[in-house]
Amino acid sequence: MLERIAASLPSLAPAEQRVARLVLHDPSAFARLPVRTLAEQAQVSKPTVVRFCRSMGYDGLADFKLKLVGSVSEGVPFIHRSVDVDDKPADVLVKVVDNSVAAFLEYRNAAAPKALEAAAQAILQTWRQHQRVVFFGAGNSGIVADDAQHKFFRLGLTSMSCSDGHVQLMNAALLRRGDCAVIISNSGLTRDLIAAAELASQAGATTIAITASNSPLARACTIHLAADHPEGYDLYSPMVSRLLHLLIIDVLATCVALQIGPSVQQHSQVIKQLLRSKRYEQ
């Protein structure tokens, strides 16, 4: 959360920058102090403090403080420990699990509810209009895209996934207003995915990026669901990013399912009946 605030400093208004620096200087104190004191220390108005919180994607000061407390609380293992070639299985077990748990907890505290709500509403609108959702990804992110297609298909949405660069560009160009393109990338630097996002936007589709903050892909999309983590890009790294992306897809799918309501259960029952009948035929 603090890293995202620091990265966002240049894009904030001067008054909001003063509030951001106050947060970065002493997060614990910021979470405890009332809005009037925070405004005085940052030399801004009280509405500016609230506006800063909303600029960062939170519902307001109370929501921002709640996430800030969780982000800076003691005992949360927000330290990524790289796997070494001479690690024993017991060491690998601890590192892999701890890294995944740390990434999940950090996402829980840093996630912007407004962006998540916007993404869920965009997909829900696509479902209401009987349009389609297309998931784009490459490499490990392509696996996540396949998983996302499966989840949303089971909710009754017309959905597909593609990981081939040429197919991605063709699919993006064929999207239309009311469709959704969900682009998943660890780095947010993959050229084909950025091009697909731009083509989808030009076609009138809503573009949703699940990727790193301040990346070209994040800037190219209408809605950005930040997926930030401290791992690098070596041979053993993609495991955490893949799990984090899967988690975000699960959260998004759950939000959409709750909005769709009873028809989700009806669609699920139809699928189960079809699967049962198929087994008996075999």
Tab-separated table of C-alpha atoms in Angstrom:
chain	number	residue	atom	x	y	z
A	1	MET	CA	0.000	0.000	0.000
A	2	LEU	CA	2.781	2.432	0.951
A	3	GLU	CA	4.715	1.538	-2.200
A	4	ARG	CA	1.650	2.321	-4.317
A	5	ILE	CA	1.201	5.684	-2.587
A	6	ALA	CA	4.865	6.533	-3.184
A	7	ALA	CA	4.585	5.517	-6.840
A	8	SER	CA	1.460	7.667	-7.268
A	9	LEU	CA	3.034	10.854	-5.851
A	10	PRO	CA	3.907	12.473	-9.213
A	11	SER	CA	0.349	12.095	-10.521
A	12	LEU	CA	-1.332	13.682	-7.472
A	13	ALA	CA	-2.315	17.321	-7.077
A	14	PRO	CA	0.149	19.373	-4.948
A	15	ALA	CA	-2.184	19.469	-1.926
A	16	GLU	CA	-2.790	15.714	-2.126
A	17	GLN	CA	0.959	15.158	-2.410
A	18	ARG	CA	1.368	16.785	1.017
A	19	VAL	CA	-1.165	14.350	2.451
A	20	ALA	CA	0.634	11.441	0.781
A	21	ARG	CA	3.973	12.496	2.265
A	22	LEU	CA	2.337	12.681	5.680
A	23	VAL	CA	1.174	9.082	5.283
A	24	LEU	CA	4.596	7.897	4.136
A	25	HIS	CA	6.376	9.764	6.946
A	26	ASP	CA	4.427	8.058	9.753
A	27	PRO	CA	1.696	5.623	8.628
A	28	SER	CA	0.826	4.536	12.176
A	29	ALA	CA	0.262	8.109	13.334
A	30	PHE	CA	-1.825	8.907	10.251
A	31	ALA	CA	-4.099	5.954	11.035
A	32	ARG	CA	-4.678	7.214	14.604
A	33	LEU	CA	-5.117	10.963	14.157
A	34	PRO	CA	-8.461	12.689	13.449
A	35	VAL	CA	-9.049	14.358	10.101
A	36	ARG	CA	-8.695	17.873	11.531
A	37	THR	CA	-5.217	17.139	12.905
A	38	LEU	CA	-4.172	15.447	9.657
A	39	ALA	CA	-5.344	18.474	7.661
A	40	GLU	CA	-3.399	20.848	9.920
A	41	GLN	CA	-0.196	18.811	9.703
A	42	ALA	CA	-0.412	18.540	5.920
A	43	GLN	CA	-1.472	22.198	5.616
A	44	VAL	CA	-4.541	21.311	3.590
A	45	SER	CA	-8.300	21.375	4.108
A	46	LYS	CA	-10.210	18.444	5.606
A	47	PRO	CA	-11.950	17.692	2.267
A	48	THR	CA	-8.507	17.418	0.652
A	49	VAL	CA	-7.558	14.623	3.061
A	50	VAL	CA	-10.704	12.721	2.107
A	51	ARG	CA	-10.152	13.494	-1.576
A	52	PHE	CA	-6.644	12.035	-1.373
A	53	CYS	CA	-8.034	8.786	0.062
A	54	ARG	CA	-10.529	8.578	-2.784
A	55	SER	CA	-7.831	9.379	-5.344
A	56	MET	CA	-6.013	6.287	-4.093
A	57	GLY	CA	-9.137	4.210	-4.745
A	58	TYR	CA	-10.649	3.968	-1.260
A	59	ASP	CA	-14.194	4.838	-0.168
A	60	GLY	CA	-13.013	7.560	2.198
A	61	LEU	CA	-10.788	8.283	5.182
A	62	ALA	CA	-12.214	5.511	7.375
A	63	ASP	CA	-11.697	2.866	4.679
A	64	PHE	CA	-8.194	4.198	3.965
A	65	LYS	CA	-7.224	4.068	7.650
A	66	LEU	CA	-8.554	0.526	8.018
A	67	LYS	CA	-6.414	-0.713	5.128
A	68	LEU	CA	-3.438	1.316	6.329
A	69	VAL	CA	-3.563	-0.275	9.787
A	70	GLY	CA	-3.573	-3.730	8.214
A	71	SER	CA	-0.705	-2.801	5.917
A	72	VAL	CA	1.640	-1.589	8.652
A	73	SER	CA	0.550	-3.933	11.454
A	74	GLU	CA	3.302	-5.920	13.102
A	75	GLY	CA	3.592	-9.615	12.481
A	76	VAL	CA	2.404	-9.581	8.861
A	77	PRO	CA	5.143	-11.297	6.800
A	78	PHE	CA	5.367	-8.819	3.897
A	79	ILE	CA	8.929	-9.905	3.067
A	80	HIS	CA	9.523	-11.936	-0.062
A	81	ARG	CA	12.204	-14.588	0.428
A	82	SER	CA	13.695	-15.956	-2.770
A	83	VAL	CA	14.070	-19.680	-3.268
A	84	ASP	CA	17.722	-20.736	-3.471
A	85	VAL	CA	19.109	-23.663	-5.470
A	86	ASP	CA	20.536	-25.277	-2.314
A	87	ASP	CA	17.299	-25.014	-0.303
A	88	LYS	CA	16.037	-28.221	1.257
A	89	PRO	CA	12.394	-29.271	0.705
A	90	ALA	CA	11.492	-27.982	4.180
A	91	ASP	CA	12.949	-24.554	3.311
A	92	VAL	CA	11.138	-24.487	-0.037
A	93	LEU	CA	7.846	-25.358	1.683
A	94	VAL	CA	8.155	-22.497	4.162
A	95	LYS	CA	9.306	-19.922	1.590
A	96	VAL	CA	6.690	-20.737	-1.041
A	97	VAL	CA	3.816	-20.746	1.466
A	98	ASP	CA	5.020	-17.628	3.301
A	99	ASN	CA	5.531	-15.713	0.050
A	100	SER	CA	2.026	-16.592	-1.143
A	101	VAL	CA	0.412	-15.690	2.196
A	102	ALA	CA	2.339	-12.405	2.303
A	103	ALA	CA	1.194	-11.504	-1.214
A	104	PHE	CA	-2.427	-12.290	-0.351
A	105	LEU	CA	-2.363	-10.232	2.855
A	106	GLU	CA	-0.675	-7.325	1.125
A	107	TYR	CA	-3.308	-7.404	-1.611
A	108	ARG	CA	-6.097	-7.503	0.975
A	109	ASN	CA	-4.773	-4.345	2.632
A	110	ALA	CA	-3.853	-2.463	-0.545
A	111	ALA	CA	-6.713	-3.368	-2.896
A	112	ALA	CA	-8.861	-0.474	-4.115
A	113	PRO	CA	-12.547	-1.389	-3.601
A	114	LYS	CA	-13.732	1.188	-6.138
A	115	ALA	CA	-11.703	-0.357	-8.946
A	116	LEU	CA	-12.969	-3.816	-8.014
A	117	GLU	CA	-16.555	-2.560	-7.960
A	118	ALA	CA	-16.108	-0.857	-11.329
A	119	ALA	CA	-14.727	-4.063	-12.866
A	120	ALA	CA	-17.552	-6.175	-11.425
A	121	GLN	CA	-20.182	-3.706	-12.672
A	122	ALA	CA	-18.643	-3.650	-16.161
A	123	ILE	CA	-18.759	-7.454	-16.394
A	124	LEU	CA	-22.267	-7.516	-14.923
A	125	GLN	CA	-23.424	-5.041	-17.563
A	126	THR	CA	-21.897	-7.279	-20.225
A	127	TRP	CA	-23.917	-10.210	-18.846
A	128	ARG	CA	-27.124	-8.164	-18.847
A	129	GLN	CA	-26.625	-7.159	-22.467
A	130	HIS	CA	-25.782	-10.740	-23.511
A	131	GLN	CA	-22.376	-9.586	-24.677
A	132	ARG	CA	-19.084	-11.410	-24.150
A	133	VAL	CA	-16.052	-11.254	-21.880
A	134	VAL	CA	-12.660	-12.165	-23.329
A	135	PHE	CA	-9.670	-12.922	-21.104
A	136	PHE	CA	-6.196	-12.260	-22.500
A	137	GLY	CA	-2.923	-13.553	-21.071
A	138	ALA	CA	0.480	-14.866	-22.144
A	139	GLY	CA	2.633	-17.562	-20.545
A	140	ASN	CA	1.663	-18.046	-16.903
A	141	SER	CA	-0.960	-15.338	-17.305
A	142	GLY	CA	-2.471	-17.358	-20.143
A	143	ILE	CA	-3.164	-20.150	-17.650
A	144	VAL	CA	-4.928	-17.637	-15.409
A	145	ALA	CA	-6.957	-16.417	-18.389
A	146	ASP	CA	-8.122	-19.998	-19.046
A	147	ASP	CA	-9.114	-20.381	-15.401
A	148	ALA	CA	-11.016	-17.074	-15.507
A	149	GLN	CA	-12.899	-18.137	-18.634
A	150	HIS	CA	-13.947	-21.343	-16.872
A	151	LYS	CA	-15.161	-19.482	-13.774
A	152	PHE	CA	-17.214	-16.885	-15.633
A	153	PHE	CA	-18.583	-19.445	-18.090
A	154	ARG	CA	-19.993	-21.337	-15.102
A	155	LEU	CA	-21.729	-18.114	-14.030
A	156	GLY	CA	-23.599	-18.046	-17.342
A	157	LEU	CA	-21.507	-15.426	-19.143
A	158	THR	CA	-20.444	-15.789	-22.741
A	159	SER	CA	-16.689	-15.896	-22.218
A	160	MET	CA	-13.501	-17.041	-23.900
A	161	SER	CA	-9.759	-16.885	-23.337
A	162	CYS	CA	-6.801	-16.617	-25.678
A	163	SER	CA	-3.046	-16.651	-25.171
A	164	ASP	CA	-1.713	-16.623	-28.745
A	165	GLY	CA	-0.513	-13.154	-29.742
A	166	HIS	CA	-2.064	-13.107	-33.223
A	167	VAL	CA	-5.381	-14.525	-31.998
A	168	GLN	CA	-5.424	-11.919	-29.218
A	169	LEU	CA	-5.143	-9.068	-31.693
A	170	MET	CA	-7.887	-10.494	-33.904
A	171	ASN	CA	-10.214	-11.058	-30.949
A	172	ALA	CA	-9.563	-7.582	-29.584
A	173	ALA	CA	-10.333	-5.970	-32.940
A	174	LEU	CA	-13.628	-7.897	-33.201
A	175	LEU	CA	-14.928	-6.748	-29.803
A	176	ARG	CA	-17.690	-4.166	-29.726
A	177	ARG	CA	-19.352	-1.742	-27.339
A	178	GLY	CA	-20.754	-3.630	-24.348
A	179	ASP	CA	-18.054	-6.319	-24.428
A	180	CYS	CA	-15.336	-6.614	-21.786
A	181	ALA	CA	-11.654	-7.399	-22.316
A	182	VAL	CA	-9.784	-8.566	-19.208
A	183	ILE	CA	-6.022	-8.446	-19.777
A	184	ILE	CA	-3.805	-10.273	-17.287
A	185	SER	CA	-0.056	-9.684	-17.075
A	186	ASN	CA	2.599	-9.953	-14.396
A	187	SER	CA	4.807	-7.115	-15.646
A	188	GLY	CA	2.323	-5.139	-17.737
A	189	LEU	CA	5.035	-4.811	-20.396
A	190	THR	CA	4.011	-7.494	-22.922
A	191	ARG	CA	3.605	-5.758	-26.292
A	192	ASP	CA	0.889	-8.042	-27.683
A	193	LEU	CA	-1.244	-7.581	-24.568
A	194	ILE	CA	-0.838	-3.797	-24.632
A	195	ALA	CA	-1.760	-3.785	-28.336
A	196	ALA	CA	-4.796	-5.970	-27.613
A	197	ALA	CA	-5.910	-3.553	-24.884
A	198	GLU	CA	-5.593	-0.608	-27.251
A	199	LEU	CA	-7.508	-2.390	-30.036
A	200	ALA	CA	-10.267	-3.422	-27.619
A	201	SER	CA	-10.617	0.170	-26.405
A	202	GLN	CA	-10.784	1.459	-29.971
A	203	ALA	CA	-13.523	-1.087	-30.678
A	204	GLY	CA	-15.578	0.319	-27.792
A	205	ALA	CA	-15.094	-2.498	-25.278
A	206	THR	CA	-14.403	-1.893	-21.585
A	207	THR	CA	-10.823	-2.907	-20.808
A	208	ILE	CA	-9.829	-4.264	-17.390
A	209	ALA	CA	-6.155	-4.803	-16.533
A	210	ILE	CA	-4.948	-7.150	-13.794
A	211	THR	CA	-1.316	-6.142	-13.647
A	212	ALA	CA	1.390	-4.113	-11.910
A	213	SER	CA	0.756	-0.490	-10.985
A	214	ASN	CA	2.162	2.256	-13.215
A	215	SER	CA	2.785	-0.195	-16.055
A	216	PRO	CA	1.998	0.543	-19.720
A	217	LEU	CA	-0.805	-2.036	-19.656
A	218	ALA	CA	-2.371	-0.443	-16.567
A	219	ARG	CA	-2.355	2.945	-18.303
A	220	ALA	CA	-3.819	1.476	-21.506
A	221	CYS	CA	-6.932	0.078	-19.803
A	222	THR	CA	-10.139	1.670	-18.556
A	223	ILE	CA	-10.064	-0.116	-15.180
A	224	HIS	CA	-6.949	-1.236	-13.329
A	225	LEU	CA	-6.924	-3.954	-10.660
A	226	ALA	CA	-3.462	-3.613	-9.158
A	227	ALA	CA	-1.520	-6.849	-8.704
A	228	ASP	CA	1.713	-5.753	-7.028
A	229	HIS	CA	4.175	-8.074	-5.331
A	230	PRO	CA	7.904	-7.980	-4.504
A	231	GLU	CA	9.049	-10.985	-6.532
A	232	GLY	CA	11.411	-10.651	-9.467
A	233	TYR	CA	11.337	-12.367	-12.837
A	234	ASP	CA	13.758	-15.253	-12.288
A	235	LEU	CA	12.994	-18.927	-12.900
A	236	TYR	CA	11.215	-19.493	-9.586
A	237	SER	CA	9.226	-16.253	-9.351
A	238	PRO	CA	6.023	-16.642	-11.409
A	239	MET	CA	4.383	-18.872	-8.783
A	240	VAL	CA	3.367	-15.937	-6.553
A	241	SER	CA	2.116	-13.716	-9.367
A	242	ARG	CA	0.025	-16.556	-10.776
A	243	LEU	CA	-1.589	-17.256	-7.408
A	244	LEU	CA	-2.231	-13.550	-6.838
A	245	HIS	CA	-3.881	-13.202	-10.242
A	246	LEU	CA	-6.026	-16.279	-9.546
A	247	LEU	CA	-7.071	-14.748	-6.238
A	248	ILE	CA	-8.105	-11.485	-7.898
A	249	ILE	CA	-10.123	-13.429	-10.485
A	250	ASP	CA	-11.833	-15.341	-7.647
A	251	VAL	CA	-12.732	-12.109	-5.851
A	252	LEU	CA	-14.038	-10.566	-9.070
A	253	ALA	CA	-16.056	-13.684	-9.980
A	254	THR	CA	-17.578	-13.801	-6.505
A	255	CYS	CA	-18.611	-10.133	-6.709
A	256	VAL	CA	-20.260	-10.750	-10.084
A	257	ALA	CA	-21.975	-13.950	-8.884
A	258	LEU	CA	-23.496	-12.143	-5.893
A	259	GLN	CA	-24.913	-9.486	-8.205
A	260	ILE	CA	-26.329	-12.006	-10.680
A	261	GLY	CA	-28.144	-13.749	-7.845
A	262	PRO	CA	-30.336	-16.891	-8.006
A	263	SER	CA	-29.812	-17.460	-11.731
A	264	VAL	CA	-26.206	-18.450	-10.938
A	265	GLN	CA	-27.447	-21.407	-8.903
A	266	GLN	CA	-29.914	-22.353	-11.649
A	267	HIS	CA	-27.151	-22.268	-14.273
A	268	SER	CA	-24.908	-24.334	-11.984
A	269	GLN	CA	-27.635	-26.940	-11.534
A	270	VAL	CA	-28.080	-27.236	-15.310
A	271	ILE	CA	-24.332	-27.819	-15.730
A	272	LYS	CA	-24.316	-30.474	-12.983
A	273	GLN	CA	-27.249	-32.303	-14.556
A	274	LEU	CA	-25.532	-32.283	-17.935
A	275	LEU	CA	-22.330	-33.642	-16.420
A	276	ARG	CA	-24.225	-36.397	-14.612
A	277	SER	CA	-26.077	-37.434	-17.775
A	278	LYS	CA	-22.786	-37.467	-19.694
A	279	ARG	CA	-21.228	-39.812	-17.157
A	280	TYR	CA	-24.142	-42.225	-17.434
A	281	GLU	CA	-23.889	-42.221	-21.229
A	282	GLN	CA	-20.233	-43.186	-21.011
